[in-house]
Short mmCIF file of C-alpha atoms and ligand atoms in Angstrom, two decimals:
data_model
loop_
_atom_site.label_atom_id
_atom_site.label_comp_id
_atom_site.label_asym_id
_atom_site.label_seq_id
_atom_site.Cartn_x
_atom_site.Cartn_y
_atom_site.Cartn_z
CA MET A 25 33.71 11.44 -66.56
CA LYS A 26 34.13 12.81 -63.09
CA ILE A 27 34.04 10.64 -59.97
CA ARG A 28 33.76 12.23 -56.57
CA ILE A 29 34.63 10.10 -53.56
CA LEU A 30 31.97 11.14 -51.08
CA GLY A 31 32.98 8.60 -48.44
CA SER A 32 36.01 6.31 -48.55
CA GLY A 33 35.55 4.43 -45.26
CA ALA A 34 33.83 1.11 -44.58
CA GLY A 35 30.87 0.69 -42.24
CA GLY A 36 31.60 2.61 -39.02
CA GLY A 37 33.76 5.21 -40.79
CA PHE A 38 37.07 6.37 -39.37
CA PRO A 39 37.37 6.89 -36.49
CA GLN A 40 34.41 4.72 -35.48
CA TRP A 41 32.32 6.24 -32.67
CA ASN A 42 33.05 3.55 -30.05
CA CYS A 43 36.43 2.33 -31.24
CA ASN A 44 39.76 2.57 -29.48
CA CYS A 45 41.71 0.40 -31.91
CA ASN A 46 45.26 1.39 -32.75
CA ASN A 47 44.13 3.54 -35.69
CA CYS A 48 40.99 5.13 -34.21
CA ARG A 49 42.72 6.02 -30.96
CA ARG A 50 45.79 7.51 -32.63
CA LEU A 51 43.78 9.52 -35.18
CA ARG A 52 41.57 10.95 -32.45
CA HIS A 53 44.60 12.03 -30.44
CA ASN A 54 46.54 13.42 -33.40
CA GLU A 55 49.15 10.71 -33.04
CA MET A 56 49.10 9.47 -36.59
CA ASN A 57 49.45 10.80 -40.10
CA GLY A 58 46.04 9.92 -41.52
CA LYS A 59 42.66 11.26 -42.58
CA ALA A 60 39.21 10.79 -41.07
CA ARG A 61 36.82 9.04 -43.44
CA THR A 62 33.06 8.92 -43.79
CA GLN A 63 31.16 5.83 -44.94
CA SER A 64 31.18 4.37 -48.40
CA SER A 65 29.65 6.30 -51.31
CA ILE A 66 30.68 7.90 -54.61
CA ALA A 67 29.05 10.22 -57.15
CA VAL A 68 29.59 10.03 -60.92
CA SER A 69 28.87 12.54 -63.68
CA SER A 70 29.69 12.98 -67.34
CA ASP A 71 28.84 16.71 -67.44
CA ASN A 72 29.75 17.90 -63.94
CA ASN A 73 26.12 18.91 -63.51
CA ASN A 74 23.89 15.82 -63.34
CA TRP A 75 25.07 13.20 -60.86
CA LEU A 76 24.48 9.54 -60.12
CA LEU A 77 24.83 8.70 -56.47
CA ILE A 78 26.28 5.22 -55.98
CA ASN A 79 25.37 3.98 -52.53
CA ALA A 80 23.77 6.28 -49.98
CA SER A 81 25.78 6.38 -46.78
CA PRO A 82 24.55 7.32 -43.30
CA ASP A 83 27.00 10.25 -43.61
CA ILE A 84 25.37 11.61 -46.77
CA ARG A 85 24.39 14.99 -45.31
CA ALA A 86 27.97 15.96 -44.54
CA GLN A 87 29.17 14.45 -47.82
CA LEU A 88 26.76 16.57 -49.89
CA GLU A 89 27.50 19.72 -47.86
CA ALA A 90 31.19 19.22 -48.64
CA PHE A 91 30.51 19.03 -52.38
CA PRO A 92 29.11 22.24 -53.98
CA ALA A 93 28.64 20.71 -57.47
CA ILE A 94 25.84 18.49 -56.19
CA GLN A 95 23.99 21.11 -54.15
CA PRO A 96 20.70 22.90 -55.07
CA LYS A 97 21.16 25.32 -57.98
CA GLU A 98 17.77 26.82 -58.78
CA GLY A 99 14.22 26.89 -57.45
CA LEU A 100 13.18 26.46 -53.86
CA ARG A 101 13.99 22.75 -53.74
CA ASP A 102 16.54 21.24 -56.10
CA THR A 103 19.14 18.53 -56.42
CA SER A 104 21.67 17.42 -59.00
CA ILE A 105 21.27 13.79 -57.90
CA LYS A 106 19.32 12.30 -60.80
CA ALA A 107 19.34 8.68 -59.65
CA VAL A 108 20.82 6.31 -57.08
CA LEU A 109 22.55 3.00 -57.85
CA LEU A 110 23.05 0.50 -55.01
CA MET A 111 25.81 -2.11 -54.91
CA ASP A 112 24.15 -4.03 -52.07
CA SER A 113 21.74 -3.50 -49.19
CA GLN A 114 24.30 -2.99 -46.41
CA ILE A 115 23.69 -0.37 -43.72
CA ASP A 116 26.65 1.72 -44.87
CA HIS A 117 25.35 1.74 -48.47
CA ALA A 118 21.60 2.19 -48.06
CA THR A 119 20.79 4.08 -44.85
CA GLY A 120 21.46 7.46 -46.47
CA LEU A 121 18.32 7.01 -48.59
CA LEU A 122 16.36 7.92 -45.46
CA MET A 123 18.17 11.27 -45.39
CA LEU A 124 16.90 12.02 -48.91
CA ARG A 125 13.24 11.64 -47.92
CA GLU A 126 12.41 15.36 -48.24
CA GLY A 127 12.85 15.33 -52.01
CA LYS A 128 11.04 14.11 -55.10
CA PRO A 129 10.50 10.38 -55.71
CA LEU A 130 13.86 8.65 -55.67
CA ASP A 131 14.87 6.77 -58.82
CA ILE A 132 16.74 3.83 -57.35
CA TYR A 133 18.55 1.29 -59.52
CA CYS A 134 19.29 -1.98 -57.74
CA SER A 135 19.07 -5.74 -58.16
CA GLU A 136 15.97 -7.74 -57.31
CA MET A 137 17.84 -9.23 -54.32
CA VAL A 138 18.73 -5.82 -52.93
CA LYS A 139 15.14 -4.71 -53.43
CA GLN A 140 13.99 -7.78 -51.48
CA ASP A 141 16.30 -6.88 -48.57
CA LEU A 142 15.20 -3.26 -48.60
CA THR A 143 11.55 -4.28 -48.43
CA SER A 144 12.01 -7.01 -45.79
CA GLY A 145 15.00 -7.26 -43.40
CA PHE A 146 15.77 -3.53 -43.74
CA PRO A 147 12.47 -2.16 -45.10
CA ILE A 148 13.53 1.37 -45.99
CA PHE A 149 11.72 1.32 -49.35
CA ASN A 150 8.49 0.71 -47.41
CA MET A 151 9.34 3.50 -45.00
CA LEU A 152 10.15 5.92 -47.83
CA SER A 153 6.75 5.23 -49.39
CA HIS A 154 5.38 7.48 -46.62
CA TYR A 155 7.74 10.32 -47.62
CA CYS A 156 9.15 10.85 -51.11
CA THR A 157 8.38 7.35 -52.49
CA VAL A 158 10.75 5.13 -54.46
CA ASN A 159 10.76 4.33 -58.17
CA HIS A 160 12.62 1.04 -58.25
CA HIS A 161 14.42 0.28 -61.52
CA PRO A 162 15.54 -3.36 -61.81
CA ILE A 163 19.05 -3.84 -63.17
CA PRO A 164 20.77 -6.76 -64.89
CA VAL A 165 23.16 -8.93 -62.88
CA ASP A 166 24.64 -10.80 -65.86
CA GLY A 167 26.98 -8.09 -67.11
CA SER A 168 24.58 -6.69 -69.68
CA SER A 169 24.10 -2.95 -69.74
CA PHE A 170 21.56 -0.21 -69.19
CA THR A 171 21.39 3.57 -69.35
CA ILE A 172 19.67 6.20 -67.25
CA LEU A 173 17.75 8.88 -69.14
CA ALA A 174 19.01 11.87 -67.14
CA LEU A 175 22.63 10.64 -67.43
CA ALA A 176 22.51 9.65 -71.07
CA ASP A 177 26.27 9.67 -71.83
CA LEU A 178 26.92 6.94 -69.25
CA ARG A 179 26.38 3.22 -69.81
CA PHE A 180 26.31 0.82 -66.86
CA TYR A 181 27.35 -2.82 -67.00
CA THR A 182 26.26 -4.49 -63.76
CA ARG A 183 27.08 -8.00 -62.66
CA ALA A 184 26.64 -10.16 -59.59
CA LEU A 185 29.82 -10.94 -57.69
CA LYS A 186 30.85 -12.88 -54.63
CA SER A 187 30.67 -10.85 -51.42
CA LYS A 188 28.06 -11.09 -48.64
CA ALA A 189 24.47 -10.06 -48.07
CA PRO A 190 24.05 -8.20 -44.77
CA PRO A 191 23.20 -10.00 -41.51
CA TYR A 192 19.49 -8.96 -41.73
CA SER A 193 19.11 -10.24 -45.28
CA PRO A 194 17.09 -13.39 -45.86
CA HIS A 195 20.08 -14.40 -48.05
CA ARG A 196 22.88 -13.96 -45.50
CA HIS A 197 23.55 -17.70 -45.37
CA ASP A 198 21.91 -18.53 -48.68
CA PRO A 199 23.72 -16.45 -51.32
CA HIS A 200 21.72 -15.31 -54.35
CA GLU A 201 22.92 -13.76 -57.61
CA GLY A 202 22.69 -10.01 -57.12
CA ASP A 203 23.09 -9.78 -53.34
CA ASN A 204 26.19 -7.78 -54.26
CA ILE A 205 27.16 -6.36 -57.62
CA GLY A 206 30.07 -4.65 -59.31
CA VAL A 207 29.68 -2.06 -62.03
CA VAL A 208 31.63 -0.91 -65.06
CA ILE A 209 30.62 2.61 -66.02
CA GLU A 210 31.47 3.73 -69.52
CA GLN A 211 31.28 7.29 -70.76
CA GLN A 212 30.00 6.67 -74.26
CA SER A 213 31.40 9.84 -75.84
CA THR A 214 34.97 9.15 -74.67
CA GLY A 215 35.01 5.35 -74.21
CA LYS A 216 36.56 5.77 -70.74
CA LYS A 217 35.60 3.16 -68.15
CA VAL A 218 35.71 2.83 -64.39
CA PHE A 219 35.16 -0.41 -62.46
CA TYR A 220 33.64 0.06 -59.00
CA SER A 221 33.25 -2.65 -56.42
CA PRO A 222 33.50 -1.70 -52.72
CA GLY A 223 32.57 -5.21 -51.57
CA LEU A 224 34.50 -7.87 -53.46
CA GLY A 225 35.20 -11.23 -51.85
CA GLU A 226 36.47 -13.28 -54.74
CA ILE A 227 37.99 -12.50 -58.12
CA GLU A 228 35.96 -14.71 -60.42
CA GLU A 229 36.96 -14.87 -64.06
CA HIS A 230 34.26 -12.46 -65.14
CA VAL A 231 35.39 -9.98 -62.48
CA MET A 232 38.97 -10.13 -63.77
CA SER A 233 37.74 -9.62 -67.34
CA ALA A 234 35.67 -6.61 -66.30
CA MET A 235 38.63 -5.17 -64.38
CA GLN A 236 40.88 -5.59 -67.40
CA THR A 237 38.61 -3.41 -69.55
CA ALA A 238 38.73 -0.44 -67.17
CA ASP A 239 40.89 2.68 -67.17
CA CYS A 240 40.39 3.05 -63.44
CA LEU A 241 39.69 0.48 -60.72
CA LEU A 242 37.96 1.49 -57.51
CA VAL A 243 38.00 -1.71 -55.50
CA ASP A 244 37.46 -3.21 -52.08
CA GLY A 245 40.13 -1.93 -49.69
CA THR A 246 38.43 -3.00 -46.47
CA PHE A 247 41.10 -5.16 -44.83
CA TRP A 248 44.85 -5.65 -45.08
CA THR A 249 44.71 -9.19 -43.65
CA GLU A 250 42.16 -11.99 -43.40
CA ASP A 251 42.25 -11.99 -39.56
CA GLU A 252 42.54 -8.24 -39.01
CA MET A 253 39.43 -7.83 -36.83
CA ILE A 254 40.26 -10.95 -34.80
CA ASP A 255 43.93 -10.02 -34.33
CA GLN A 256 42.96 -6.55 -33.12
CA GLN A 257 40.28 -8.07 -30.85
CA VAL A 258 37.53 -5.85 -32.25
CA GLY A 259 35.55 -8.58 -34.00
CA LYS A 260 35.17 -12.30 -34.53
CA LYS A 261 34.78 -12.46 -38.28
CA GLN A 262 37.42 -13.02 -40.92
CA ALA A 263 37.54 -10.78 -43.97
CA SER A 264 36.25 -13.59 -46.18
CA GLN A 265 33.30 -14.23 -43.87
CA MET A 266 32.35 -10.59 -44.41
CA GLY A 267 32.79 -10.85 -48.18
CA HIS A 268 36.02 -8.86 -48.48
CA LEU A 269 39.27 -9.93 -50.16
CA PRO A 270 42.22 -8.68 -48.08
CA GLN A 271 45.03 -6.77 -49.76
CA SER A 272 48.06 -8.72 -48.54
CA GLY A 273 49.08 -12.32 -49.03
CA SER A 274 48.83 -14.87 -51.74
CA GLY A 275 45.83 -14.20 -54.00
CA GLY A 276 45.20 -10.90 -52.20
CA MET A 277 44.09 -7.68 -53.85
CA ILE A 278 47.65 -6.39 -54.38
CA GLU A 279 48.54 -9.51 -56.36
CA VAL A 280 45.32 -9.16 -58.36
CA LEU A 281 45.94 -5.48 -59.15
CA ASN A 282 49.54 -6.19 -60.14
CA LYS A 283 48.14 -8.23 -63.03
CA ILE A 284 46.45 -5.15 -64.47
CA PRO A 285 49.36 -2.83 -65.25
CA ASN A 286 47.66 -0.13 -67.27
CA ALA A 287 44.73 0.93 -65.08
CA ARG A 288 44.77 3.53 -62.33
CA LYS A 289 44.24 1.52 -59.14
CA ILE A 290 42.49 2.89 -56.08
CA LEU A 291 41.38 1.12 -52.88
CA ILE A 292 38.08 2.25 -51.37
CA HIS A 293 35.79 1.21 -48.46
CA ILE A 294 38.71 1.13 -46.00
CA ASN A 295 37.95 -0.30 -42.58
CA ASN A 296 39.18 1.64 -39.56
CA THR A 297 41.40 -1.28 -38.50
CA ASN A 298 43.38 -1.27 -41.78
CA PRO A 299 47.04 -0.24 -41.28
CA ILE A 300 47.08 1.52 -44.69
CA LEU A 301 45.15 4.38 -43.05
CA ASP A 302 48.46 5.34 -41.42
CA GLU A 303 50.18 7.17 -44.24
CA ASP A 304 53.59 6.52 -42.69
CA SER A 305 53.05 2.77 -42.31
CA GLY A 306 55.08 0.05 -43.99
CA GLN A 307 51.86 -1.28 -45.52
CA ARG A 308 51.21 2.07 -47.15
CA LYS A 309 54.73 1.98 -48.62
CA ILE A 310 53.99 -1.42 -50.14
CA LEU A 311 50.96 0.13 -51.88
CA ASP A 312 53.05 3.08 -53.09
CA VAL A 313 55.57 0.74 -54.66
CA ALA A 314 52.74 -1.17 -56.37
CA ASP A 315 51.28 2.13 -57.64
CA ILE A 316 48.04 1.58 -55.71
CA GLU A 317 46.29 4.65 -54.31
CA VAL A 318 44.05 4.88 -51.26
CA ALA A 319 40.81 6.83 -51.75
CA TYR A 320 40.04 9.69 -49.36
CA ASP A 321 36.93 11.76 -48.82
CA GLY A 322 36.71 14.57 -51.35
CA MET A 323 39.05 12.86 -53.84
CA GLU A 324 38.07 13.56 -57.43
CA ILE A 325 38.97 11.40 -60.38
CA ASP A 326 38.83 12.74 -63.92
CA LEU A 327 38.66 10.14 -66.66
C1 MLT B 27 30.79 -4.45 -44.73
O1 MLT B 27 30.91 -4.06 -45.88
O2 MLT B 27 31.13 -5.61 -44.41
C2 MLT B 27 30.19 -3.48 -43.78
O3 MLT B 27 30.87 -2.25 -43.89
C3 MLT B 27 30.05 -3.96 -42.41
C4 MLT B 27 29.16 -3.03 -41.62
O4 MLT B 27 28.65 -2.03 -42.14
O5 MLT B 27 28.94 -3.30 -40.44
MN1 MN B 28 30.38 -1.97 -46.06
ZN1 ZN B 29 38.87 1.44 -34.89
#
């Protein structure tokens, strides 16, 4: 299985257009050792030819242009994107669907809750019905599995987890199963598994069990601390209020990942305020010691 990190940043990307925080300012002025990042999306393939897009970021145009394997191969109009799987209905994960409107009907796999958001608070499925149209495929949120015809060697185990529905969702303050999901993707011919969850607020028992089955973990790397946005005076919300488990501290993501010694561990969906974006930072050293990697745009993982 091949996994291409199309975008490793959180909503806003890095640097964020209007942000002068310590990281954004220093990156823009070449004063830090770090990499710019586009917004959150990955692509997965078992044959290096047919791809599943997971999340569709507002930066999708640049992400696809930077990735020849997914570009048109034959005929006047073509794509190697056979389907799209959505983890939630957040702006950074769904807006890119609008940029795919010139193509054939989009086969979109998402939960009933995400479909509700994308036909109400953020009605892009309705909008796309005037362009390419959407074939919505409902997915399980109880950990049971499904396959996608055009990507037959891959099996997907999807399950609801605790994070947050977006502010425009009817469920923002009334959480429903399936507002956010995590996925284990198994390549059936090799048995290799990746766990992907860019928005993960709480490690429930079933999440830990799913993580323990995986060869590679691609998990929420949004914030280093619970009060990061508040401390840096760029926001009023704590990490937990946004549905993200911070990396540091008791019960944080580093502690969680330390309990899973055999998997390759990679943080993804990194917010521009996170000190780990500075590759010379003390926080980055802590990750190095714990054998935890930080995803970057264009990173490829072979499993
Ligand atoms: C989130 O995951 O919390 C989002 O990246 C926030 C946003 O897009 O504004
Ligand atoms: Mn996000
Ligand atoms: Zn910033």
